[in-house]
Structures are given as C-alpha cells and as structure tokens.
Amino acid sequence: MAQWTSAVGSAQLARLLTSQQSRPAGPGTRRPPAYRALADGIRVLVLEGRVPVAARLPAERELAAALAVSRTTVAAAYEELRGEGFLESRRGAGSWTAVPAGNPLPARGLEPLPPEALGSVIDLGTAALPAPEPWLTRAVQGALEELPPYAHTHGDYPAGLPALRALLAERYTARGVPTMPEQIMVTTGAMGAIDAICHLFAGRGERIAVESPSYANILQLMREAGARLVPVAMAEGLAGWDLDRWRQVLREAAPRLAYVVADFHNPTGALADESRRRLLVDAARSAGTVLVVDETMNELYLEPDSEMPRPVCGFDPAGSTVITVGSASKAFWAGMRIGWVRAAPDVIRSLVAARAYADLGTPVLEQLAVNWLLSTGGWESALELRREQARENRDALVAAVRRELPDWEFEVPVGGLTLWVRTGGLSGSRIAEMGERVGVRVPSGPRFGVDGAFEGYVRLPFTVGGAVAEEAANRLAAAAHLVRTGATSGAEAPRTFVA
C-alpha cells in the first residue's frame, strides 16, 4: 500500500526549486555540490510547507530531465534526504516526503510561537502587537456589565448584535459612505468574513485574482477552498496597484472574485491612492468581478498628519461591485476575534443565511467588548496607544536592520505593521530556516506569493522595539551570514538569546 497521499510533478518541483535561485548568490558564497544543493532545496520546500509531507516525488530520471542534471545527482540528493529523515522510499511505491521524528509538521502559514518559547526566540512571524491596556480590561469589564440582558436570550445572532451593527454602519457613514445596519454582518475575525465570502461567491475551481504578493493566510484559505489563484503583480515600491496589469487580468481571466488590501498592504505596506481605487472599481465592474477589499490595517496610519483616501466602497455607490472586510484584530488586538463585512443588503442576507451551515454566529461577549470601545471613545484612545507603539517599533527596527544588514532593501511605509524586505540576493527561505536556529522567527517571501514567487524577500513586522529590535537585527544578520557562507541544515550554528 502506498505511503504517499499526494504527488508533485517534475515540472512543478523544478519550478519551485528554480524560484529559490531567482536572484544571484551574494559575493563570497560557497557553492555546495549539485546533489547537496538539490537536497537542500527540497528540504526547504518541505519545511516551508510548499511541498506537502507525504507527497510522492518524481522518479529520479523524470526530475533529472526537468532540471537538466544527471540522474546520479538526483539519486545522491534523494539518498541524502533519506538519511536525514526527509524522504522515505519503497520499491514499487516510489519516494515520498517526510519529516524526521520529533520535528513538527510544517504548515503554509507561520503559526504564532507558544508563550513559553518567547523567552528564547524573537517572534517576527506574526504581525500583531500586545493588547493596548488598560483598554482591553476596561472593554471586557464593560461587556460584562452589558451582558445580563443578552444572557436571557438564546444568544444566537447570525448577523451580529444589532447595537454593534448600527455602530459600525455609523462609522462608515462618518467616513463618507452612507451605510445602514442591514449592510453589516459581524463575523469571527476577518478570516471568518473572507471564508464566508469565498464560499458564497467562488466555488471550487473558480478563479480569484490576488495581489502578488498578498497576505499569506488568506492565500492559503483560498487554496484550501479549491480556488484557482491568479496573481497580479504589485507596482514597485509603496505605490500600490499596477492598474494596467489589473485591467489585463480582469479582462482576460474574468475572475469571479478579486482580493485586495488597499490600506497599508500586507506585506508591502503600500497605500493605494484615490485614483487607483476608482479605476480598479471601474475595471472590476466592467469585468463582472466582485472586489473584496480588506481594511484590517485601515486605522493604523502612523504619521500624525496622515490623510487617508476614501474607502474603496465609496467608489461603488450602487454597492454591486465592492465587499468590504474589517476587523478589530490588527487595530486593537489579535485576541479580539471580531470582524465584519460591509456589502449590499442582499449579499448580507445571503451571507447570514449561509452561517446556519458554518459557525452560526460570533461570540456575544466579544461583540459587547467592541461595542463598548466604539461607544465610549475607548477605541480611539486605544488606537492612539497602538499607533504610538507601532511607530516607535517601526523606527527602531528600520534603524537596526539598516545598521546590521545594509545591503537589504526596503521602503518605509507610513502605516500598517510590516516591512517587505529584499534580502540582498539571498534566499528568504534559507534565511528563515537559519533564523530558527539562531533564535529569530521570520516568514520568507514565498509564503506571500503564488507557487514559489518572492524567494528573495522576507517580511519583517514591527512588533518589537528597543533592545529587542536591535537583537532581532543581530540575529537576522547571523542567519544571513550562515546562508551567505553556505552553512547546511546539519551544521551547528551559534545561538545567542536575550532574557
């Protein structure tokens, strides 16, 4: 009986391996033998989750032809992987990927570190800040005071608490987009909102256009829903969308949905201006594509004199093209799993009806906490703390990375929580791998792309500051040194930790 559960074709594996060499190696890099470089490449793909565990690999002869190397090279690479525990084989069944005993199974997303690991590892994998106290505690206390009347009901509010829907509608109206409560559905975070939208609009096999790069967890959510992702390259720097590319993709691919982050894009930090917003809505309307706009970073502008563009939904007065998703998770706290959808009333009714077969509704207590924040001014006060902390962290991390890694390239965004960094010709996946060994956790560029793109990048969230930001940059420099000098996964690396 075969031990593998999926298969990776030779052309696909060759494409993924080639993406790791998309930029030339830095000066002084020691090149390993061809078989070892191949083994290292496959190992990284498994550790990154881009090649699943228990996936059947191509036969030696097939992969050798696809890579234009000798069969001996492939055979030696497979043998090395078998010796390390990353490959298993059986005569007649082929070879399939594995992980050594004791290693955690890899995932496409980068899971947050458990709290007990935070003392020894600096976690730059999650773009989330600690809660802005005392506002979290006050919000929960306020929610408990408001809870008794709701405790006498069934507690099932598929569209969300009426009071919270009304407050969210008022906030959109105050931003210049008249909105009724009937246009709001409260969800379990932004992920819950986008999952519901994908299931309603894009069945298995449907095309969804996505920015390239884009938010890693949403890309994986769409993959697992069976969507066919169509990447659209971002414009250079912090400008946002390349409208010519978007028009071409919308016209030629005719995707059912398009997912975009207009406000402090994750991971690049780009902010789309009003002209691009208007033109993209027009292009989506002409193509018959529903535009899903993620606003989770919208309120995290970090410069005091910032003037935000109009919401994308403000350029869709009929409400037929744009669906907006918001959340408390980035602006307030990731542990506050409250999101929302703003859309036409008929879309909201369809989404609410579909919840009967999904999660039924969102926790009442957390909705009451967000309602308390929005109705008392606590939300704005918490945001001021959040912006100040993020701005200080950003400036500290930027200075430390520029000092320790002067050949790394990035532009400094005026909002959001992330830096999108070109790693000076080094593999972002290998920096992430070596970073784990020297005590810094960082997501590599390919997590934010489709099918192996952005190997020469890492994402750095500015979620740490001060001495911790400096130590993070030191550890990243140590990881980069290991990659540059050709260290292999089996080699010992120095580990230095801060208390």
GROMACS .gro file of C-alpha atoms in nm:
model
  499
    1MET     CA    1   0.000   0.000   0.000
    2ALA     CA    2   0.140   0.342  -0.098
    3GLN     CA    3   0.252   0.569   0.187
    4TRP     CA    4   0.203   0.893  -0.006
    5THR     CA    5  -0.118   1.096  -0.014
    6SER     CA    6  -0.043   1.344  -0.296
    7ALA     CA    7   0.209   1.385  -0.576
    8VAL     CA    8   0.437   1.661  -0.703
    9GLY     CA    9   0.511   1.659  -1.075
   10SER     CA   10   0.862   1.702  -1.210
   11ALA     CA   11   0.780   2.033  -1.383
   12GLN     CA   12   0.617   2.173  -1.069
   13LEU     CA   13   0.906   2.068  -0.845
   14ALA     CA   14   1.160   2.209  -1.091
   15ARG     CA   15   0.973   2.541  -1.094
   16LEU     CA   16   0.970   2.559  -0.715
   17LEU     CA   17   1.339   2.474  -0.694
   18THR     CA   18   1.429   2.727  -0.961
   19SER     CA   19   1.243   3.001  -0.772
   20GLN     CA   20   1.491   2.961  -0.485
   21GLN     CA   21   1.765   3.077  -0.721
   22SER     CA   22   1.574   3.373  -0.861
   23ARG     CA   23   1.846   3.616  -0.756
   24PRO     CA   24   2.222   3.566  -0.787
   25ALA     CA   25   2.415   3.449  -0.484
   26GLY     CA   26   2.600   3.714  -0.289
   27PRO     CA   27   2.975   3.762  -0.313
   28GLY     CA   28   3.181   3.509  -0.121
   29THR     CA   29   2.908   3.245  -0.122
   30ARG     CA   30   3.047   2.892  -0.111
   31ARG     CA   31   2.855   2.678  -0.358
   32PRO     CA   32   2.776   2.325  -0.235
   33PRO     CA   33   2.793   2.021  -0.464
   34ALA     CA   34   2.497   1.994  -0.701
   35TYR     CA   35   2.341   1.696  -0.523
   36ARG     CA   36   2.359   1.872  -0.186
   37ALA     CA   37   2.212   2.194  -0.327
   38LEU     CA   38   1.923   1.987  -0.466
   39ALA     CA   39   1.871   1.810  -0.134
   40ASP     CA   40   1.881   2.143   0.050
   41GLY     CA   41   1.626   2.288  -0.191
   42ILE     CA   42   1.379   2.003  -0.146
   43ARG     CA   43   1.429   2.013   0.233
   44VAL     CA   44   1.347   2.384   0.244
   45LEU     CA   45   1.034   2.330   0.033
   46VAL     CA   46   0.916   2.066   0.280
   47LEU     CA   47   0.997   2.280   0.584
   48GLU     CA   48   0.819   2.575   0.424
   49GLY     CA   49   0.512   2.364   0.353
   50ARG     CA   50   0.527   2.437  -0.021
   51VAL     CA   51   0.577   2.066  -0.085
   52PRO     CA   52   0.343   1.873   0.149
   53VAL     CA   53   0.455   1.596   0.378
   54ALA     CA   54   0.370   1.252   0.232
   55ALA     CA   55   0.386   1.388  -0.124
   56ARG     CA   56   0.524   1.149  -0.385
   57LEU     CA   57   0.829   1.298  -0.559
   58PRO     CA   58   0.908   1.245  -0.926
   59ALA     CA   59   1.119   0.946  -1.030
   60GLU     CA   60   1.491   1.018  -1.047
   61ARG     CA   61   1.500   1.010  -1.426
   62GLU     CA   62   1.199   1.246  -1.461
   63LEU     CA   63   1.338   1.506  -1.220
   64ALA     CA   64   1.684   1.487  -1.375
   65ALA     CA   65   1.535   1.567  -1.716
   66ALA     CA   66   1.326   1.854  -1.576
   67LEU     CA   67   1.630   2.007  -1.401
   68ALA     CA   68   1.880   1.928  -1.679
   69VAL     CA   69   2.112   1.748  -1.436
   70SER     CA   70   2.239   1.393  -1.425
   71ARG     CA   71   2.035   1.112  -1.276
   72THR     CA   72   2.328   1.047  -1.042
   73THR     CA   73   2.282   1.397  -0.894
   74VAL     CA   74   1.915   1.333  -0.822
   75ALA     CA   75   1.986   0.987  -0.679
   76ALA     CA   76   2.252   1.128  -0.444
   77ALA     CA   77   2.015   1.408  -0.332
   78TYR     CA   78   1.737   1.160  -0.260
   79GLU     CA   79   1.980   0.942  -0.066
   80GLU     CA   80   2.088   1.239   0.149
   81LEU     CA   81   1.726   1.328   0.221
   82ARG     CA   82   1.653   0.967   0.318
   83GLY     CA   83   1.946   0.974   0.558
   84GLU     CA   84   1.813   1.293   0.721
   85GLY     CA   85   1.458   1.160   0.753
   86PHE     CA   86   1.305   1.395   0.494
   87LEU     CA   87   1.239   1.119   0.240
   88GLU     CA   88   1.108   0.764   0.255
   89SER     CA   89   1.111   0.512  -0.025
   90ARG     CA   90   0.988   0.165  -0.106
   91ARG     CA   91   1.046  -0.041  -0.416
   92GLY     CA   92   0.742  -0.021  -0.640
   93ALA     CA   93   0.586   0.269  -0.445
   94GLY     CA   94   0.842   0.541  -0.519
   95SER     CA   95   0.972   0.808  -0.281
   96TRP     CA   96   0.770   1.048  -0.072
   97THR     CA   97   0.845   1.340   0.157
   98ALA     CA   98   0.858   1.304   0.534
   99VAL     CA   99   0.980   1.488   0.842
  100PRO     CA  100   1.232   1.345   1.089
  101ALA     CA  101   1.096   1.203   1.413
  102GLY     CA  102   1.030   1.478   1.665
  103ASN     CA  103   1.001   1.758   1.408
  104PRO     CA  104   0.670   1.946   1.394
  105LEU     CA  105   0.474   1.913   1.073
  106PRO     CA  106   0.524   2.222   0.854
  107ALA     CA  107   0.236   2.447   0.755
  108ARG     CA  108   0.185   2.703   0.480
  109GLY     CA  109   0.116   2.968   0.740
  110LEU     CA  110   0.354   3.057   1.020
  111GLU     CA  111   0.184   2.973   1.348
  112PRO     CA  112   0.243   3.205   1.644
  113LEU     CA  113   0.502   3.078   1.889
  114PRO     CA  114   0.366   2.933   2.214
  115PRO     CA  115   0.414   3.173   2.507
  116GLU     CA  116   0.674   2.951   2.672
  117ALA     CA  117   0.906   2.991   2.369
  118LEU     CA  118   0.904   3.370   2.367
  119GLY     CA  119   1.189   3.398   2.617
  120SER     CA  120   1.438   3.234   2.384
  121VAL     CA  121   1.309   3.314   2.036
  122ILE     CA  122   1.221   3.655   1.895
  123ASP     CA  123   0.897   3.604   1.705
  124LEU     CA  124   0.871   3.814   1.389
  125GLY     CA  125   0.632   3.566   1.233
  126THR     CA  126   0.310   3.734   1.343
  127ALA     CA  127   0.215   4.092   1.259
  128ALA     CA  128   0.033   4.157   1.586
  129LEU     CA  129   0.102   4.371   1.891
  130PRO     CA  130   0.019   4.305   2.258
  131ALA     CA  131  -0.316   4.434   2.378
  132PRO     CA  132  -0.338   4.812   2.440
  133GLU     CA  133  -0.403   4.811   2.810
  134PRO     CA  134  -0.589   4.928   3.008
  135TRP     CA  135  -0.842   4.936   2.727
  136LEU     CA  136  -0.877   4.560   2.684
  137THR     CA  137  -0.955   4.512   3.052
  138ARG     CA  138  -1.198   4.804   3.055
  139ALA     CA  139  -1.373   4.676   2.742
  140VAL     CA  140  -1.421   4.330   2.893
  141GLN     CA  141  -1.548   4.480   3.219
  142GLY     CA  142  -1.788   4.699   3.022
  143ALA     CA  143  -1.905   4.395   2.823
  144LEU     CA  144  -1.976   4.201   3.141
  145GLU     CA  145  -2.190   4.486   3.269
  146GLU     CA  146  -2.392   4.480   2.945
  147LEU     CA  147  -2.422   4.102   2.930
  148PRO     CA  148  -2.721   4.023   3.162
  149PRO     CA  149  -3.000   4.121   2.916
  150TYR     CA  150  -2.840   3.908   2.645
  151ALA     CA  151  -2.798   3.614   2.883
  152HIS     CA  152  -3.178   3.586   2.896
  153THR     CA  153  -3.191   3.529   2.518
  154HIS     CA  154  -3.080   3.236   2.301
  155GLY     CA  155  -2.753   3.423   2.231
  156ASP     CA  156  -2.767   3.338   1.862
  157TYR     CA  157  -2.722   3.647   1.643
  158PRO     CA  158  -2.616   3.529   1.295
  159ALA     CA  159  -2.583   3.885   1.161
  160GLY     CA  160  -2.426   4.019   1.480
  161LEU     CA  161  -2.559   4.220   1.772
  162PRO     CA  162  -2.790   4.495   1.643
  163ALA     CA  163  -2.617   4.761   1.855
  164LEU     CA  164  -2.274   4.674   1.713
  165ARG     CA  165  -2.403   4.660   1.354
  166ALA     CA  166  -2.552   5.008   1.399
  167LEU     CA  167  -2.223   5.149   1.537
  168LEU     CA  168  -2.019   5.000   1.254
  169ALA     CA  169  -2.265   5.140   0.999
  170GLU     CA  170  -2.233   5.484   1.160
  171ARG     CA  171  -1.854   5.469   1.129
  172TYR     CA  172  -1.875   5.404   0.754
  173THR     CA  173  -2.125   5.688   0.719
  174ALA     CA  174  -1.886   5.919   0.905
  175ARG     CA  175  -1.615   5.823   0.653
  176GLY     CA  176  -1.835   5.950   0.370
  177VAL     CA  177  -2.001   5.621   0.271
  178PRO     CA  178  -2.366   5.616   0.380
  179THR     CA  179  -2.434   5.275   0.534
  180MET     CA  180  -2.732   5.107   0.701
  181PRO     CA  181  -2.707   4.839   0.971
  182GLU     CA  182  -2.862   4.600   0.718
  183GLN     CA  183  -2.537   4.630   0.520
  184ILE     CA  184  -2.324   4.495   0.808
  185MET     CA  185  -2.260   4.139   0.925
  186VAL     CA  186  -2.037   4.076   1.226
  187THR     CA  187  -1.801   3.781   1.182
  188THR     CA  188  -1.540   3.584   1.373
  189GLY     CA  189  -1.244   3.789   1.258
  190ALA     CA  190  -1.157   3.897   0.906
  191MET     CA  191  -1.062   3.539   0.819
  192GLY     CA  192  -1.414   3.427   0.902
  193ALA     CA  193  -1.553   3.705   0.683
  194ILE     CA  194  -1.340   3.618   0.380
  195ASP     CA  195  -1.403   3.247   0.423
  196ALA     CA  196  -1.778   3.312   0.412
  197ILE     CA  197  -1.744   3.537   0.106
  198CYS     CA  198  -1.535   3.279  -0.082
  199HIS     CA  199  -1.785   3.003  -0.011
  200LEU     CA  200  -2.073   3.222  -0.130
  201PHE     CA  201  -1.915   3.360  -0.448
  202ALA     CA  202  -1.631   3.131  -0.553
  203GLY     CA  203  -1.694   2.759  -0.564
  204ARG     CA  204  -1.421   2.501  -0.611
  205GLY     CA  205  -1.228   2.570  -0.931
  206GLU     CA  206  -1.332   2.936  -0.959
  207ARG     CA  207  -1.065   3.196  -1.032
  208ILE     CA  208  -0.975   3.456  -0.768
  209ALA     CA  209  -0.738   3.739  -0.861
  210VAL     CA  210  -0.496   3.828  -0.582
  211GLU     CA  211  -0.223   4.083  -0.537
  212SER     CA  212   0.126   3.944  -0.574
  213PRO     CA  213   0.249   3.941  -0.301
  214SER     CA  214  -0.052   3.911  -0.072
  215TYR     CA  215  -0.149   3.809   0.281
  216ALA     CA  216  -0.025   3.452   0.335
  217ASN     CA  217  -0.312   3.322   0.548
  218ILE     CA  218  -0.575   3.441   0.302
  219LEU     CA  219  -0.390   3.281   0.011
  220GLN     CA  220  -0.386   2.951   0.196
  221LEU     CA  221  -0.753   2.983   0.291
  222MET     CA  222  -0.839   3.027  -0.076
  223ARG     CA  223  -0.619   2.736  -0.185
  224GLU     CA  224  -0.788   2.505   0.063
  225ALA     CA  225  -1.127   2.621  -0.063
  226GLY     CA  226  -1.023   2.496  -0.407
  227ALA     CA  227  -0.983   2.836  -0.572
  228ARG     CA  228  -0.757   2.893  -0.872
  229LEU     CA  229  -0.543   3.190  -0.772
  230VAL     CA  230  -0.449   3.441  -1.041
  231PRO     CA  231  -0.160   3.662  -0.921
  232VAL     CA  232  -0.141   4.028  -1.021
  233ALA     CA  233   0.197   4.191  -0.959
  234MET     CA  234   0.205   4.498  -0.737
  235ALA     CA  235   0.358   4.822  -0.861
  236GLU     CA  236   0.711   4.895  -0.746
  237GLY     CA  237   0.765   5.045  -0.402
  238LEU     CA  238   0.471   5.173  -0.198
  239ALA     CA  239   0.255   5.296  -0.485
  240GLY     CA  240   0.005   5.012  -0.463
  241TRP     CA  241  -0.164   4.855  -0.763
  242ASP     CA  242  -0.044   4.836  -1.122
  243LEU     CA  243  -0.370   4.924  -1.299
  244ASP     CA  244  -0.257   4.810  -1.644
  245ARG     CA  245  -0.190   4.462  -1.507
  246TRP     CA  246  -0.519   4.457  -1.320
  247ARG     CA  247  -0.716   4.555  -1.629
  248GLN     CA  248  -0.546   4.283  -1.830
  249VAL     CA  249  -0.610   4.011  -1.572
  250LEU     CA  250  -0.970   4.112  -1.513
  251ARG     CA  251  -1.035   4.123  -1.887
  252GLU     CA  252  -0.858   3.802  -1.984
  253ALA     CA  253  -0.902   3.575  -1.679
  254ALA     CA  254  -1.251   3.701  -1.581
  255PRO     CA  255  -1.208   3.600  -1.213
  256ARG     CA  256  -1.521   3.562  -1.004
  257LEU     CA  257  -1.356   3.743  -0.711
  258ALA     CA  258  -1.058   3.971  -0.658
  259TYR     CA  259  -0.900   4.014  -0.316
  260VAL     CA  260  -0.708   4.336  -0.242
  261VAL     CA  261  -0.563   4.523   0.058
  262ALA     CA  262  -0.580   4.892  -0.026
  263ASP     CA  263  -0.474   5.032   0.312
  264PHE     CA  264  -0.116   4.958   0.425
  265HIS     CA  265  -0.099   4.639   0.227
  266ASN     CA  266   0.022   4.322   0.398
  267PRO     CA  267   0.311   4.255   0.337
  268THR     CA  268   0.440   4.557   0.137
  269GLY     CA  269   0.285   4.843   0.338
  270ALA     CA  270   0.160   5.012   0.018
  271LEU     CA  271  -0.128   5.259   0.033
  272ALA     CA  272  -0.343   5.287  -0.282
  273ASP     CA  273  -0.442   5.642  -0.371
  274GLU     CA  274  -0.794   5.751  -0.464
  275SER     CA  275  -0.728   5.745  -0.837
  276ARG     CA  276  -0.619   5.380  -0.828
  277ARG     CA  277  -0.918   5.291  -0.608
  278ARG     CA  278  -1.164   5.446  -0.852
  279LEU     CA  279  -1.003   5.288  -1.157
  280LEU     CA  280  -0.986   4.941  -1.001
  281VAL     CA  281  -1.353   4.953  -0.904
  282ASP     CA  282  -1.440   5.059  -1.260
  283ALA     CA  283  -1.232   4.775  -1.405
  284ALA     CA  284  -1.386   4.517  -1.172
  285ARG     CA  285  -1.737   4.638  -1.253
  286SER     CA  286  -1.670   4.614  -1.628
  287ALA     CA  287  -1.536   4.258  -1.587
  288GLY     CA  288  -1.820   4.143  -1.363
  289THR     CA  289  -1.573   4.068  -1.083
  290VAL     CA  290  -1.665   4.110  -0.717
  291LEU     CA  291  -1.393   4.312  -0.542
  292VAL     CA  292  -1.324   4.202  -0.183
  293VAL     CA  293  -1.140   4.483  -0.002
  294ASP     CA  294  -0.957   4.401   0.321
  295GLU     CA  295  -0.949   4.708   0.551
  296THR     CA  296  -0.797   4.545   0.858
  297MET     CA  297  -0.496   4.781   0.856
  298ASN     CA  298  -0.701   5.091   0.770
  299GLU     CA  299  -0.672   5.271   1.104
  300LEU     CA  300  -0.302   5.202   1.156
  301TYR     CA  301  -0.170   5.518   0.991
  302LEU     CA  302   0.143   5.614   1.183
  303GLU     CA  303   0.215   5.973   1.082
  304PRO     CA  304   0.017   6.238   1.276
  305ASP     CA  305  -0.065   6.441   0.964
  306SER     CA  306  -0.181   6.141   0.758
  307GLU     CA  307  -0.489   6.193   0.543
  308MET     CA  308  -0.645   5.863   0.441
  309PRO     CA  309  -0.805   5.816   0.097
  310ARG     CA  310  -1.176   5.747   0.071
  311PRO     CA  311  -1.275   5.385   0.131
  312VAL     CA  312  -1.281   5.174  -0.184
  313CYS     CA  313  -1.653   5.111  -0.134
  314GLY     CA  314  -1.703   5.488  -0.166
  315PHE     CA  315  -1.638   5.447  -0.540
  316ASP     CA  316  -1.916   5.188  -0.571
  317PRO     CA  317  -2.232   5.383  -0.485
  318ALA     CA  318  -2.462   5.112  -0.622
  319GLY     CA  319  -2.298   4.853  -0.395
  320SER     CA  320  -2.284   4.592  -0.670
  321THR     CA  321  -1.907   4.551  -0.702
  322VAL     CA  322  -1.729   4.602  -0.367
  323ILE     CA  323  -1.749   4.395  -0.049
  324THR     CA  324  -1.551   4.542   0.241
  325VAL     CA  325  -1.400   4.343   0.528
  326GLY     CA  326  -1.285   4.500   0.855
  327SER     CA  327  -1.156   4.368   1.185
  328ALA     CA  328  -1.058   4.458   1.541
  329SER     CA  329  -0.767   4.213   1.531
  330LYS     CA  330  -0.497   4.438   1.384
  331ALA     CA  331  -0.618   4.778   1.500
  332PHE     CA  332  -0.692   4.665   1.856
  333TRP     CA  333  -0.574   4.313   1.948
  334ALA     CA  334  -0.538   3.983   1.764
  335GLY     CA  335  -0.711   3.805   2.051
  336MET     CA  336  -1.026   4.011   1.989
  337ARG     CA  337  -1.171   3.790   1.716
  338ILE     CA  338  -1.430   4.033   1.584
  339GLY     CA  339  -1.456   4.115   1.216
  340TRP     CA  340  -1.728   4.247   0.989
  341VAL     CA  341  -1.850   4.264   0.630
  342ARG     CA  342  -1.999   4.571   0.464
  343ALA     CA  343  -2.192   4.489   0.148
  344ALA     CA  344  -2.525   4.534  -0.026
  345PRO     CA  345  -2.820   4.417   0.190
  346ASP     CA  346  -2.896   4.120  -0.038
  347VAL     CA  347  -2.534   3.999  -0.009
  348ILE     CA  348  -2.551   4.032   0.370
  349ARG     CA  349  -2.873   3.829   0.377
  350SER     CA  350  -2.710   3.553   0.173
  351LEU     CA  351  -2.403   3.550   0.397
  352VAL     CA  352  -2.619   3.538   0.710
  353ALA     CA  353  -2.826   3.251   0.571
  354ALA     CA  354  -2.510   3.054   0.493
  355ARG     CA  355  -2.393   3.079   0.856
  356ALA     CA  356  -2.651   2.817   0.953
  357TYR     CA  357  -2.411   2.564   0.797
  358ALA     CA  358  -2.089   2.724   0.923
  359ASP     CA  359  -2.029   2.889   1.262
  360LEU     CA  360  -2.386   3.011   1.340
  361GLY     CA  361  -2.262   3.340   1.481
  362THR     CA  362  -1.993   3.537   1.664
  363PRO     CA  363  -1.937   3.527   2.042
  364VAL     CA  364  -2.164   3.775   2.219
  365LEU     CA  365  -1.920   3.880   2.492
  366GLU     CA  366  -1.651   3.987   2.246
  367GLN     CA  367  -1.906   4.178   2.039
  368LEU     CA  368  -2.013   4.361   2.353
  369ALA     CA  369  -1.649   4.448   2.427
  370VAL     CA  370  -1.602   4.603   2.082
  371ASN     CA  371  -1.938   4.777   2.116
  372TRP     CA  372  -1.820   4.927   2.447
  373LEU     CA  373  -1.498   5.051   2.287
  374LEU     CA  374  -1.677   5.212   1.993
  375SER     CA  375  -1.950   5.374   2.201
  376THR     CA  376  -1.733   5.519   2.481
  377GLY     CA  377  -1.435   5.661   2.291
  378GLY     CA  378  -1.217   5.376   2.414
  379TRP     CA  379  -1.148   5.264   2.056
  380GLU     CA  380  -0.985   5.596   1.961
  381SER     CA  381  -0.785   5.607   2.284
  382ALA     CA  382  -0.660   5.252   2.232
  383LEU     CA  383  -0.570   5.333   1.872
  384GLU     CA  384  -0.356   5.627   1.983
  385LEU     CA  385  -0.157   5.390   2.204
  386ARG     CA  386  -0.136   5.135   1.925
  387ARG     CA  387  -0.013   5.389   1.667
  388GLU     CA  388   0.249   5.530   1.903
  389GLN     CA  389   0.382   5.184   1.985
  390ALA     CA  390   0.387   5.073   1.620
  391ARG     CA  391   0.560   5.395   1.511
  392GLU     CA  392   0.833   5.359   1.775
  393ASN     CA  393   0.882   4.992   1.688
  394ARG     CA  394   0.898   5.070   1.317
  395ASP     CA  395   1.164   5.334   1.362
  396ALA     CA  396   1.372   5.111   1.592
  397LEU     CA  397   1.355   4.811   1.358
  398VAL     CA  398   1.433   5.019   1.049
  399ALA     CA  399   1.741   5.169   1.214
  400ALA     CA  400   1.864   4.832   1.341
  401VAL     CA  401   1.819   4.650   1.008
  402ARG     CA  402   1.986   4.932   0.814
  403ARG     CA  403   2.281   4.918   1.052
  404GLU     CA  404   2.325   4.539   1.067
  405LEU     CA  405   2.216   4.449   0.712
  406PRO     CA  406   2.299   4.749   0.491
  407ASP     CA  407   2.253   4.552   0.167
  408TRP     CA  408   1.890   4.465   0.249
  409GLU     CA  409   1.646   4.691   0.062
  410PHE     CA  410   1.303   4.818   0.168
  411GLU     CA  411   1.084   5.127   0.172
  412VAL     CA  412   0.942   5.255   0.499
  413PRO     CA  413   0.560   5.259   0.497
  414VAL     CA  414   0.359   5.534   0.665
  415GLY     CA  415   0.122   5.284   0.824
  416GLY     CA  416   0.041   4.922   0.888
  417LEU     CA  417   0.266   4.675   1.066
  418THR     CA  418   0.508   4.530   0.811
  419LEU     CA  419   0.829   4.586   0.615
  420TRP     CA  420   0.874   4.398   0.287
  421VAL     CA  421   1.247   4.342   0.258
  422ARG     CA  422   1.464   4.234  -0.037
  423THR     CA  423   1.743   4.025   0.117
  424GLY     CA  424   2.046   4.126  -0.086
  425GLY     CA  425   2.043   3.828  -0.321
  426LEU     CA  426   1.999   3.564  -0.051
  427SER     CA  427   1.719   3.309  -0.031
  428GLY     CA  428   1.446   3.425   0.204
  429SER     CA  429   1.351   3.062   0.274
  430ARG     CA  430   1.705   2.981   0.383
  431ILE     CA  431   1.724   3.292   0.599
  432ALA     CA  432   1.402   3.178   0.768
  433GLU     CA  433   1.547   2.830   0.816
  434MET     CA  434   1.873   2.960   0.963
  435GLY     CA  435   1.685   3.219   1.167
  436GLU     CA  436   1.508   2.942   1.357
  437ARG     CA  437   1.850   2.811   1.461
  438VAL     CA  438   1.985   3.145   1.583
  439GLY     CA  439   1.670   3.248   1.769
  440VAL     CA  440   1.464   3.470   1.539
  441ARG     CA  441   1.148   3.360   1.362
  442VAL     CA  442   1.069   3.532   1.034
  443PRO     CA  443   0.843   3.440   0.741
  444SER     CA  444   1.005   3.408   0.400
  445GLY     CA  445   0.877   3.578   0.086
  446PRO     CA  446   0.728   3.270  -0.085
  447ARG     CA  447   0.462   3.244   0.185
  448PHE     CA  448   0.313   3.562   0.038
  449GLY     CA  449   0.330   3.459  -0.326
  450VAL     CA  450   0.173   3.205  -0.558
  451ASP     CA  451   0.378   2.898  -0.650
  452GLY     CA  452   0.726   2.992  -0.529
  453ALA     CA  453   0.742   3.364  -0.602
  454PHE     CA  454   0.941   3.615  -0.388
  455GLU     CA  455   1.222   3.386  -0.282
  456GLY     CA  456   1.447   3.691  -0.242
  457TYR     CA  457   1.230   3.853   0.029
  458VAL     CA  458   1.130   3.828   0.394
  459ARG     CA  459   0.854   4.010   0.582
  460LEU     CA  460   0.954   4.192   0.900
  461PRO     CA  461   0.666   4.312   1.119
  462PHE     CA  462   0.747   4.599   1.351
  463THR     CA  463   0.606   4.428   1.658
  464VAL     CA  464   0.921   4.460   1.870
  465GLY     CA  465   1.118   4.771   1.962
  466GLY     CA  466   1.413   4.899   2.159
  467ALA     CA  467   1.677   4.645   2.256
  468VAL     CA  468   1.467   4.356   2.125
  469ALA     CA  469   1.456   4.512   1.777
  470GLU     CA  470   1.834   4.552   1.786
  471GLU     CA  471   1.880   4.190   1.895
  472ALA     CA  472   1.640   4.074   1.621
  473ALA     CA  473   1.852   4.254   1.360
  474ASN     CA  474   2.167   4.097   1.506
  475ARG     CA  475   2.017   3.750   1.477
  476LEU     CA  476   1.896   3.816   1.124
  477ALA     CA  477   2.249   3.923   1.035
  478ALA     CA  478   2.381   3.598   1.186
  479ALA     CA  479   2.127   3.399   0.982
  480ALA     CA  480   2.223   3.588   0.666
  481HIS     CA  481   2.590   3.513   0.733
  482LEU     CA  482   2.516   3.141   0.762
  483VAL     CA  483   2.328   3.147   0.432
  484ARG     CA  484   2.597   3.354   0.261
  485THR     CA  485   2.876   3.120   0.369
  486GLY     CA  486   2.689   2.810   0.262
  487ALA     CA  487   2.606   2.656   0.602
  488THR     CA  488   2.389   2.345   0.574
  489SER     CA  489   2.097   2.242   0.790
  490GLY     CA  490   2.301   1.978   0.966
  491ALA     CA  491   2.573   2.222   1.076
  492GLU     CA  492   2.581   2.367   1.422
  493ALA     CA  493   2.514   2.739   1.448
  494PRO     CA  494   2.584   2.973   1.736
  495ARG     CA  495   2.275   3.063   1.941
  496THR     CA  496   2.257   3.380   2.145
  497PHE     CA  497   1.946   3.462   2.340
  498VAL     CA  498   1.829   3.758   2.542
  499ALA     CA  499   1.639   3.710   2.866
   0.00000   0.00000   0.00000
